[in-house]
Tab-separated table of C-alpha atoms in Angstrom:
chain	number	residue	atom	x	y	z
A	1	MET	CA	-0.098	-0.022	-0.231
A	2	ALA	CA	1.448	3.444	-0.918
A	3	GLY	CA	0.619	5.037	2.552
A	4	HIS	CA	3.172	2.667	4.110
A	5	GLU	CA	6.081	3.448	1.667
A	6	GLN	CA	9.027	5.333	3.150
A	7	HIS	CA	9.882	8.867	1.694
A	8	TYR	CA	12.815	10.969	2.181
A	9	ILE	CA	11.747	14.384	3.797
A	10	LEU	CA	14.003	17.156	3.707
A	11	PRO	CA	15.351	18.836	6.941
A	12	ARG	CA	13.139	21.744	8.032
A	13	PRO	CA	14.507	25.067	6.560
A	14	GLU	CA	16.054	27.772	9.049
A	15	PHE	CA	15.216	31.359	8.766
A	16	ASP	CA	17.262	34.458	10.193
A	17	LYS	CA	14.087	36.610	9.744
A	18	PRO	CA	10.543	35.583	10.867
A	19	VAL	CA	8.325	33.988	8.352
A	20	LYS	CA	4.594	34.830	7.992
A	21	LEU	CA	2.247	32.597	6.139
A	22	ALA	CA	-1.524	32.644	5.216
A	23	ILE	CA	-3.097	29.106	5.737
A	24	VAL	CA	-5.975	29.257	3.105
A	25	MET	CA	-8.449	26.610	3.861
A	26	SER	CA	-11.729	25.152	2.750
A	27	PRO	CA	-13.614	23.496	5.793
A	28	TYR	CA	-15.986	21.958	3.293
A	29	TYR	CA	-15.008	18.491	5.229
A	30	LYS	CA	-14.531	20.348	8.406
A	31	ASP	CA	-12.944	17.334	10.404
A	32	ILE	CA	-10.538	16.630	7.502
A	33	ALA	CA	-9.754	20.539	7.149
A	34	ASP	CA	-9.016	20.828	11.098
A	35	ASN	CA	-6.672	17.870	11.021
A	36	MET	CA	-4.856	19.061	8.135
A	37	LEU	CA	-4.779	22.678	10.022
A	38	LYS	CA	-3.077	21.016	13.042
A	39	GLY	CA	-0.382	19.523	10.912
A	40	ALA	CA	0.397	22.842	9.019
A	41	VAL	CA	0.492	24.890	12.297
A	42	ALA	CA	2.571	22.541	13.857
A	43	GLU	CA	5.212	22.804	11.176
A	44	ILE	CA	5.039	26.435	10.909
A	45	GLU	CA	5.404	26.975	14.616
A	46	ALA	CA	8.362	24.620	14.580
A	47	VAL	CA	10.234	27.035	12.637
A	48	GLY	CA	9.174	29.993	14.629
A	49	GLY	CA	6.987	31.310	11.950
A	50	THR	CA	3.517	33.032	12.315
A	51	TYR	CA	0.242	32.509	10.414
A	52	GLU	CA	-3.126	33.522	9.694
A	53	VAL	CA	-5.949	31.222	8.688
A	54	VAL	CA	-8.451	32.260	6.252
A	55	GLU	CA	-11.344	30.128	5.289
A	56	VAL	CA	-13.211	30.054	1.994
A	57	PRO	CA	-16.132	27.838	0.956
A	58	GLY	CA	-14.468	25.444	-1.445
A	59	ALA	CA	-11.271	24.317	-2.956
A	60	LEU	CA	-12.047	26.424	-6.246
A	61	GLU	CA	-11.931	29.407	-4.122
A	62	ILE	CA	-8.475	28.870	-2.418
A	63	PRO	CA	-6.370	30.112	-5.420
A	64	THR	CA	-8.468	33.165	-5.673
A	65	ALA	CA	-7.985	34.019	-2.029
A	66	ILE	CA	-4.216	33.310	-2.375
A	67	GLY	CA	-4.110	35.697	-5.213
A	68	ILE	CA	-6.081	38.449	-3.440
A	69	ALA	CA	-3.786	37.882	-0.416
A	70	GLU	CA	-0.597	38.268	-2.629
A	71	ARG	CA	-1.893	41.512	-4.014
A	72	MET	CA	-3.338	43.174	-0.730
A	73	SER	CA	-1.203	41.647	2.005
A	74	ASN	CA	2.382	41.114	3.199
A	75	PHE	CA	2.745	37.167	3.425
A	76	ASP	CA	5.960	35.376	2.750
A	77	GLY	CA	3.945	32.354	1.454
A	78	TYR	CA	0.713	30.323	1.388
A	79	VAL	CA	-0.559	26.989	2.457
A	80	ALA	CA	-3.724	25.608	0.396
A	81	LEU	CA	-5.688	23.093	2.509
A	82	GLY	CA	-8.902	21.302	1.526
A	83	CYS	CA	-10.273	18.122	0.215
A	84	VAL	CA	-12.177	16.966	-2.854
A	85	ILE	CA	-13.787	13.409	-2.592
A	86	ARG	CA	-14.855	11.798	-5.612
A	87	GLY	CA	-18.836	11.707	-6.278
A	88	GLU	CA	-21.036	10.648	-8.770
A	89	THR	CA	-20.378	13.517	-11.365
A	90	THR	CA	-17.397	14.910	-13.276
A	91	HIS	CA	-17.637	17.998	-10.894
A	92	TYR	CA	-14.678	16.185	-9.158
A	93	GLU	CA	-12.258	16.304	-12.234
A	94	THR	CA	-13.189	20.086	-12.606
A	95	VAL	CA	-12.701	21.108	-8.928
A	96	CYS	CA	-9.279	18.899	-8.673
A	97	ASN	CA	-7.882	19.850	-12.184
A	98	ASP	CA	-9.037	23.547	-11.930
A	99	SER	CA	-7.725	24.188	-8.213
A	100	SER	CA	-4.435	22.542	-8.885
A	101	ARG	CA	-3.722	24.324	-11.982
A	102	ALA	CA	-4.551	27.827	-10.518
A	103	ILE	CA	-2.168	26.961	-7.680
A	104	GLN	CA	0.716	25.913	-10.274
A	105	LEU	CA	0.001	29.263	-12.168
A	106	LEU	CA	0.474	31.224	-8.838
A	107	GLY	CA	3.574	29.364	-8.173
A	108	LEU	CA	5.111	30.032	-11.333
A	109	GLN	CA	4.525	33.649	-10.930
A	110	GLY	CA	6.802	33.405	-7.828
A	111	LEU	CA	4.373	32.705	-5.072
A	112	CYS	CA	5.528	30.303	-2.444
A	113	ILE	CA	2.735	27.839	-2.124
A	114	GLY	CA	2.373	24.543	-0.388
A	115	ASN	CA	-0.536	22.750	-2.152
A	116	GLY	CA	-2.371	20.727	0.564
A	117	ILE	CA	-5.621	20.176	-1.265
A	118	LEU	CA	-6.439	16.489	-1.034
A	119	THR	CA	-8.048	14.631	-3.985
A	120	VAL	CA	-9.224	11.302	-2.881
A	121	GLU	CA	-11.725	8.327	-3.933
A	122	ASN	CA	-13.269	8.223	-0.534
A	123	ARG	CA	-13.470	9.586	3.088
A	124	ARG	CA	-11.129	7.145	4.545
A	125	GLN	CA	-8.312	7.980	2.145
A	126	ALA	CA	-8.941	11.623	3.183
A	127	GLU	CA	-8.619	10.948	6.938
A	128	VAL	CA	-5.548	8.957	6.642
A	129	ARG	CA	-3.745	11.521	4.633
A	130	ALA	CA	-5.148	14.506	6.835
A	131	ASP	CA	-4.214	12.856	10.196
A	132	PRO	CA	-1.247	14.501	11.802
A	133	ALA	CA	-0.222	11.042	13.267
A	134	ASP	CA	-0.366	9.293	9.994
A	135	GLN	CA	0.395	10.983	6.419
A	136	ASN	CA	0.125	14.613	7.773
A	137	LYS	CA	-0.544	16.189	4.233
A	138	GLY	CA	-1.213	19.366	6.001
A	139	GLY	CA	2.294	19.431	7.666
A	140	GLY	CA	3.615	18.479	4.299
A	141	ALA	CA	1.871	21.452	2.492
A	142	ALA	CA	3.290	23.623	5.128
A	143	ALA	CA	6.842	22.419	4.679
A	144	ALA	CA	6.815	22.651	1.046
A	145	ALA	CA	5.734	26.353	1.416
A	146	LEU	CA	8.498	27.110	3.960
A	147	HIS	CA	11.229	25.297	1.722
A	148	LEU	CA	10.040	27.713	-1.282
A	149	ILE	CA	10.311	30.733	1.119
A	150	ALA	CA	13.748	29.694	2.179
A	151	LEU	CA	14.774	29.438	-1.503
A	152	ALA	CA	13.217	32.608	-2.398
A	153	ARG	CA	15.315	34.312	0.441
A	154	LYS	CA	18.312	32.582	-0.554
A	155	TRP	CA	18.153	33.814	-4.162
A	156	GLY	CA	17.803	37.494	-3.061
A	157	ASP	CA	15.139	40.331	-3.408
A	158	GLN	CA	11.933	39.104	-5.160
A	159	ARG	CA	10.042	41.175	-7.631
A	160	LYS	CA	6.427	41.080	-8.266
A	161	GLY	CA	5.489	39.714	-11.641
A	162	VAL	CA	7.340	37.782	-14.306
A	163	GLY	CA	9.521	38.979	-16.902
A	164	PHE	CA	9.041	42.652	-16.710
A	165	VAL	CA	11.025	45.145	-14.918
A	166	PRO	CA	9.527	47.918	-13.254
A	167	ALA	CA	9.600	51.334	-14.796
A	168	ASP	CA	11.537	52.958	-11.699
A	169	GLU	CA	14.231	50.365	-12.381
A	170	ILE	CA	14.762	51.038	-16.180
A	171	GLN	CA	17.881	53.126	-16.864
A	172	LEU	CA	17.855	55.145	-20.293
A	173	ALA	CA	20.949	55.475	-22.131
A	174	GLY	CA	23.041	58.259	-21.389
A	175	LYS	CA	21.560	58.768	-17.864
A	176	ALA	CA	23.147	57.367	-14.781
């Protein structure tokens, strides 16, 4: 069974300046979300970080809330927590694919996001993955965000946007 395989886990990153994360969570399956939140909080607190929890109705709203927070707040990174359990319709595929794709696109823009949106076949799979004493996917998502924050800090000052230099950084020829 895949849940019992041993995987390598990177050592926790260390920070010389405090980190602040937004945990954006859908409590659609409240018990599962609460367990994932426990794991994420423990991981963030283990590195001395702070966090703010933001709740949204469902998994599709998580990337939108992260995008809003990035534009209007001062977080170093984000932890996306939610759960999508397969039902009888194709809505499952839509929610899984679109929420994952949107989070990936935000990440490609330079946001440090740990994706902890579970996509499972049944409630039991979700319970095992959410349990901090078992697979601890909430803690894993927080760890991913923290590692990306450490990497961004290692590589220096981060610019907002992709591929464009802000107008105040453009030097015209002949001007120093």
